[in-house]
Amino acid sequence: MSTATDTANEDLQHDHHDDHHAHHAPSGITRWLFTTNHKDIGTLYLWFAFIMFLIGGAMAMVIRAELFQPGLQIVDPNFFNQMTTVHGLIMVFGAVMPAFTGLANWLVPMMIGAPDMALPRMNNWSFWILPFAFLILIGSLFLPGGGPNFGWTFYAPLSTTYSNDSTALFVFSVHIMGISSIMGAINVIVTIFNMRAPGMTWMKMPLFVWTWLITAFLLIAVMPVLAGAVTMVLTDKFFGTSFFDAAGGGDPVLFQHIFWFFGHPEVYIMILPAFGIISHIIPTFSRKKLFGYASMVYATASIALLSFIVWAHHMFTTGMPVGAELFFMFATMLISVPTGVKVFNWVATMWRGSMTFEVPMLFALAFIILFTIGGFSGLMLAITPVDFQYHDTYFVVAHFHYVLVTGAIFSIMAAVYYWLPKWTGKMFDVTLAKWHFWCSLISVNLLFFPMHFVGLAGMPRRIPDYSLQFADFNKWISIGGFAFGLSQLIFLAVLIKASRKQGEPVDDRVWEGAEGLEWEIPSPAPYHTFDTPPVVK
Amino acid sequence: MAQQEYQKYYVPEQSVWPIVGAVALFLIAVGAGLFVMQTVSETWKGGGIVLSLGLLTLLVMLVGWFKNQIDESMSGLYSDQLGRSYRQGMAWFIFSEVMFFAAFFGALFYARTIAVPWLGGASNNAMTNEVLWPTFEAMWPLTSTPDGTTTTAMGWAGLPLYNTIILMVSSVTCHFAHVSLEKNERSKLTMWLGATILLGCLFLGLQVYEYIHAYRDLGLTLQSGVYGNTFFLLTGFHGMHVTLGTIILMVLFLRILKGHFTPENHFAFQAGSWYWHFVDVVWVMLFIFVYIL
């Protein structure tokens, strides 16, 4: 992987002669509005994602408050549906994806020795359209008739025949989110193809770069399909087409096929960069090289390819021919092979390593264990006859929250703690961070683990009321939910302290065992890095 | 550190245009949303105004951003490496467009090979047909839907065939224009590119004529069931792309008249011509799968 380089300090001094632009960040609000700097844009993405995480989390609190006890007590069912819908949309498109894009912005150029992203102005555009998209989406909740209430998957006919007028706004806001993701992905992919420093060959690329390259490919391949799906919903609802209406020769199941052709690769879009992050953190704190670098790359590529031929495992109960059910079952189970390779490699990296347990490592370890639990429940759901039982129950909710919260989001937190000192030049408040970790770890399991039980016992998802037998578990789930939500305020405190540059200064390498180009530039990372590319040996 | 000759990668200064573009997209989305909502309820107002404002802002942004870009390019700030970034970016953008069309082609294939036959009782769906629409018979083109909407299919001979020939010829003239540019034969370049633009406009004109024919004579409308839906959405989105492509070519034409582009340095021209070839290929797919088969 990435090895020695000429030091960036030299670069910077040498750059002062032939540099056209200032090395110091511009100030004021226009710095952020007009910026073309990958670090600024990365920061914008990360803060935006965190704010969305808190807003989406607040909606989850509404859901858990309603489900604290059986019966309808706090919100009416239509509002409950809007909360589940917008919670999902915000967390997927507003929190996890922008957070990964933010990390890519900050890290990819520094990791491959590039002066910036390949297309810096487009980079700014792809960020700034996002807040507007969510302004529209969240704003639609306040319109007469309310916002989207058909679930984040917006299945027809819920989103066509039975939806409210504001569906049009939902459709156009999803279009903007898609445009943003596609532009972001094009930027990442071109940066990696075209901007690598001399000597940074493909198989020397850090794994975060590899996983993001493959993620970007997935994004460009499937976000347009989502755009097609919402467009057909729009014309079905407002212009009298019948893509998803059997009376006109269409089929509501067609919607599900198109949606999940986007939706399944989307799942990997939200986890592949996490695999990259974990593959950086585990070697650092085990003080060993990553075990099986090449197999990690191939496993990532295999997962991405398989992700295109497994979509219908979301639709086992919608009435497909048996042959199709079998195909999608086996194809899905096949994914556990490359995923298993990854988990094995992480464990093998730690084997006989000289391990220490700094905050990023704690999150990374929690990731490996809890993501694997989510992976196993995914394997259970992949088995068609079993899925007939589990489909649309809380077991599914438990499954995808294990992979998305303790998977994707824990990896993002791990990444933030890992690279934050490089960004700010100061060590974050470790005590608070540890509180954040342990509170999150305990509460997240209290929140999601019992969902497996109520799901297996038959509690359906997306319903504001439930049978009395589920009352005890739901009480604990809700308590776990509130505790997890509050724990994130500790994270907020850590981040505010860090952004005010409080804390002990750190050296360039920050962590003893850290390897890669980003650790060889000064801390905090200068506003412009690698204006002249380093040579990777 | 054996640093070879390195041409600096141009990282632009701060730019006002992206945020203007973001506001534009915001206004367009809100405007278009309200505009559509106005068709179903009196509650909603102002869509047209907001949408026009958005489109205007977008136009300002495009002109400003492209002017910025062209000025930088003409003053020699761009390196070969940056040119590669632009070319790769354009290639991936076209790939995303391909996937957008793929969604609609997928809908077409699913409807004709799965949804419609199943409604007619194929596979194990005899009871679907029996219980829901017993008189419905599966066919493609679906000229009679389960709920009884009837229409006439659009043939492939005549207009669509002419349009296919027109677009394929335009792809060739576009290529000739590119070759002329690379050989620095400016007058040929102008001629071939002009021909391409005229063919593009001719195609669009005929396409409008075909739509009028479909609505007036064939009774084939956007509401005529899934055959009409796939027909109009596929040809409609294609037509929008041809329109955009023609506008791009027109801008290139004006730039050529102003003396822009050299045999070595002509990313914008290359991107425009790639885009044009892309819309031509999509049309060939459309002609095969929507019209002929």
GROMACS .gro file of N, CA and C in nm, chain A residues 24-87:
model
  192
   24HIS      N    1  -0.392   3.040   0.238
   24HIS     CA    2  -0.477   3.053   0.355
   24HIS      C    3  -0.622   3.056   0.316
   25ALA      N    4  -0.702   2.999   0.400
   25ALA     CA    5  -0.844   2.989   0.370
   25ALA      C    6  -0.905   3.129   0.367
   26PRO      N    7  -0.992   3.153   0.269
   26PRO     CA    8  -1.066   3.278   0.271
   26PRO      C    9  -1.158   3.278   0.394
   27SER      N   10  -1.209   3.396   0.432
   27SER     CA   11  -1.290   3.397   0.553
   27SER      C   12  -1.434   3.436   0.523
   28GLY      N   13  -1.516   3.428   0.625
   28GLY     CA   14  -1.656   3.468   0.613
   28GLY      C   15  -1.741   3.361   0.547
   29ILE      N   16  -1.868   3.396   0.528
   29ILE     CA   17  -1.965   3.299   0.477
   29ILE      C   18  -1.932   3.260   0.333
   30THR      N   19  -1.875   3.355   0.255
   30THR     CA   20  -1.848   3.322   0.115
   30THR      C   21  -1.743   3.214   0.103
   31ARG      N   22  -1.658   3.197   0.205
   31ARG     CA   23  -1.563   3.086   0.199
   31ARG      C   24  -1.638   2.956   0.174
   32TRP      N   25  -1.750   2.942   0.245
   32TRP     CA   26  -1.824   2.815   0.237
   32TRP      C   27  -1.916   2.810   0.116
   33LEU      N   28  -1.970   2.926   0.077
   33LEU     CA   29  -2.064   2.926  -0.036
   33LEU      C   30  -1.993   2.907  -0.169
   34PHE      N   31  -1.876   2.969  -0.183
   34PHE     CA   32  -1.809   2.971  -0.313
   34PHE      C   33  -1.692   2.875  -0.321
   35THR      N   34  -1.671   2.795  -0.219
   35THR     CA   35  -1.545   2.722  -0.209
   35THR      C   36  -1.526   2.620  -0.320
   36THR      N   37  -1.399   2.600  -0.356
   36THR     CA   38  -1.365   2.493  -0.449
   36THR      C   39  -1.264   2.399  -0.383
   37ASN      N   40  -1.248   2.413  -0.252
   37ASN     CA   41  -1.145   2.339  -0.181
   37ASN      C   42  -1.202   2.207  -0.128
   38HIS      N   43  -1.135   2.097  -0.156
   38HIS     CA   44  -1.193   1.967  -0.120
   38HIS      C   45  -1.207   1.952   0.031
   39LYS      N   46  -1.120   2.019   0.108
   39LYS     CA   47  -1.129   2.006   0.253
   39LYS      C   48  -1.250   2.083   0.305
   40ASP      N   49  -1.269   2.206   0.253
   40ASP     CA   50  -1.388   2.284   0.291
   40ASP      C   51  -1.515   2.207   0.256
   41ILE      N   52  -1.518   2.153   0.135
   41ILE     CA   53  -1.639   2.085   0.090
   41ILE      C   54  -1.661   1.957   0.172
   42GLY      N   55  -1.551   1.890   0.205
   42GLY     CA   56  -1.563   1.773   0.293
   42GLY      C   57  -1.623   1.812   0.426
   43THR      N   58  -1.575   1.923   0.483
   43THR     CA   59  -1.629   1.969   0.611
   43THR      C   60  -1.777   2.000   0.600
   44LEU      N   61  -1.814   2.069   0.489
   44LEU     CA   62  -1.956   2.101   0.469
   44LEU      C   63  -2.040   1.974   0.465
   45TYR      N   64  -1.995   1.878   0.385
   45TYR     CA   65  -2.068   1.752   0.375
   45TYR      C   66  -2.084   1.687   0.512
   46LEU      N   67  -1.975   1.685   0.590
   46LEU     CA   68  -1.979   1.614   0.718
   46LEU      C   69  -2.072   1.683   0.816
   47TRP      N   70  -2.065   1.817   0.824
   47TRP     CA   71  -2.156   1.886   0.915
   47TRP      C   72  -2.301   1.872   0.870
   48PHE      N   73  -2.321   1.881   0.738
   48PHE     CA   74  -2.457   1.863   0.687
   48PHE      C   75  -2.510   1.724   0.725
   49ALA      N   76  -2.426   1.623   0.703
   49ALA     CA   77  -2.469   1.487   0.734
   49ALA      C   78  -2.502   1.474   0.882
   50PHE      N   79  -2.420   1.540   0.967
   50PHE     CA   80  -2.444   1.527   1.111
   50PHE      C   81  -2.575   1.596   1.150
   51ILE      N   82  -2.600   1.712   1.092
   51ILE     CA   83  -2.727   1.781   1.122
   51ILE      C   84  -2.845   1.696   1.076
   52MET      N   85  -2.834   1.639   0.957
   52MET     CA   86  -2.940   1.552   0.907
   52MET      C   87  -2.957   1.430   0.998
   53PHE      N   88  -2.844   1.379   1.047
   53PHE     CA   89  -2.848   1.264   1.139
   53PHE      C   90  -2.929   1.300   1.264
   54LEU      N   91  -2.909   1.422   1.314
   54LEU     CA   92  -2.984   1.463   1.433
   54LEU      C   93  -3.132   1.483   1.399
   55ILE      N   94  -3.161   1.542   1.282
   55ILE     CA   95  -3.302   1.564   1.246
   55ILE      C   96  -3.371   1.429   1.222
   56GLY      N   97  -3.306   1.344   1.143
   56GLY     CA   98  -3.362   1.211   1.118
   56GLY      C   99  -3.376   1.133   1.248
   57GLY      N  100  -3.280   1.154   1.338
   57GLY     CA  101  -3.286   1.088   1.469
   57GLY      C  102  -3.403   1.138   1.551
   58ALA      N  103  -3.428   1.269   1.543
   58ALA     CA  104  -3.543   1.325   1.615
   58ALA      C  105  -3.672   1.261   1.567
   59MET      N  106  -3.679   1.234   1.436
   59MET     CA  107  -3.798   1.168   1.383
   59MET      C  108  -3.809   1.025   1.437
   60ALA      N  109  -3.694   0.959   1.448
   60ALA     CA  110  -3.695   0.824   1.507
   60ALA      C  111  -3.744   0.830   1.651
   61MET      N  112  -3.711   0.939   1.722
   61MET     CA  113  -3.758   0.955   1.861
   61MET      C  114  -3.911   0.965   1.863
   62VAL      N  115  -3.968   1.034   1.764
   62VAL     CA  116  -4.114   1.043   1.757
   62VAL      C  117  -4.172   0.902   1.739
   63ILE      N  118  -4.108   0.827   1.649
   63ILE     CA  119  -4.157   0.690   1.624
   63ILE      C  120  -4.150   0.608   1.752
   64ARG      N  121  -4.034   0.617   1.821
   64ARG     CA  122  -4.017   0.535   1.942
   64ARG      C  123  -4.107   0.584   2.055
   65ALA      N  124  -4.136   0.713   2.059
   65ALA     CA  125  -4.227   0.762   2.163
   65ALA      C  126  -4.366   0.704   2.141
   66GLU      N  127  -4.409   0.702   2.016
   66GLU     CA  128  -4.541   0.647   1.986
   66GLU      C  129  -4.545   0.498   2.018
   67LEU      N  130  -4.435   0.428   1.992
   67LEU     CA  131  -4.433   0.283   2.012
   67LEU      C  132  -4.393   0.244   2.154
   68PHE      N  133  -4.374   0.345   2.241
   68PHE     CA  134  -4.334   0.315   2.379
   68PHE      C  135  -4.435   0.222   2.444
   69GLN      N  136  -4.561   0.246   2.416
   69GLN     CA  137  -4.663   0.154   2.465
   69GLN      C  138  -4.768   0.132   2.357
   70PRO      N  139  -4.842   0.020   2.366
   70PRO     CA  140  -4.941  -0.010   2.263
   70PRO      C  141  -5.054   0.094   2.265
   71GLY      N  142  -5.126   0.102   2.155
   71GLY     CA  143  -5.233   0.200   2.144
   71GLY      C  144  -5.183   0.323   2.072
   72LEU      N  145  -5.276   0.410   2.032
   72LEU     CA  146  -5.237   0.534   1.965
   72LEU      C  147  -5.241   0.647   2.066
   73GLN      N  148  -5.127   0.708   2.097
   73GLN     CA  149  -5.132   0.813   2.198
   73GLN      C  150  -5.071   0.945   2.159
   74ILE      N  151  -4.964   0.948   2.083
   74ILE     CA  152  -4.895   1.076   2.066
   74ILE      C  153  -4.921   1.139   1.930
   75VAL      N  154  -4.903   1.063   1.823
   75VAL     CA  155  -4.923   1.119   1.689
   75VAL      C  156  -5.029   1.039   1.616
   76ASP      N  157  -5.090   1.101   1.516
   76ASP     CA  158  -5.191   1.025   1.442
   76ASP      C  159  -5.119   0.940   1.337
   77PRO      N  160  -5.184   0.831   1.292
   77PRO     CA  161  -5.115   0.734   1.206
   77PRO      C  162  -5.056   0.796   1.080
   78ASN      N  163  -5.126   0.892   1.021
   78ASN     CA  164  -5.072   0.952   0.899
   78ASN      C  165  -4.939   1.022   0.928
   79PHE      N  166  -4.931   1.091   1.042
   79PHE     CA  167  -4.807   1.157   1.077
   79PHE      C  168  -4.698   1.054   1.109
   80PHE      N  169  -4.740   0.946   1.175
   80PHE     CA  170  -4.645   0.838   1.205
   80PHE      C  171  -4.583   0.788   1.075
   81ASN      N  172  -4.668   0.767   0.974
   81ASN     CA  173  -4.618   0.721   0.844
   81ASN      C  174  -4.521   0.821   0.783
   82GLN      N  175  -4.553   0.950   0.797
   82GLN     CA  176  -4.461   1.051   0.744
   82GLN      C  177  -4.327   1.046   0.817
   83MET      N  178  -4.333   1.019   0.947
   83MET     CA  179  -4.207   1.011   1.024
   83MET      C  180  -4.124   0.893   0.979
   84THR      N  181  -4.185   0.775   0.962
   84THR     CA  182  -4.105   0.659   0.917
   84THR      C  183  -4.047   0.685   0.779
   85THR      N  184  -4.126   0.747   0.692
   85THR     CA  185  -4.081   0.774   0.556
   85THR      C  186  -3.963   0.871   0.554
   86VAL      N  187  -3.983   0.985   0.619
   86VAL     CA  188  -3.881   1.089   0.609
   86VAL      C  189  -3.759   1.053   0.692
   87HIS      N  190  -3.780   0.980   0.804
   87HIS     CA  191  -3.665   0.929   0.880
   87HIS      C  192  -3.575   0.846   0.788
   0.00000   0.00000   0.00000
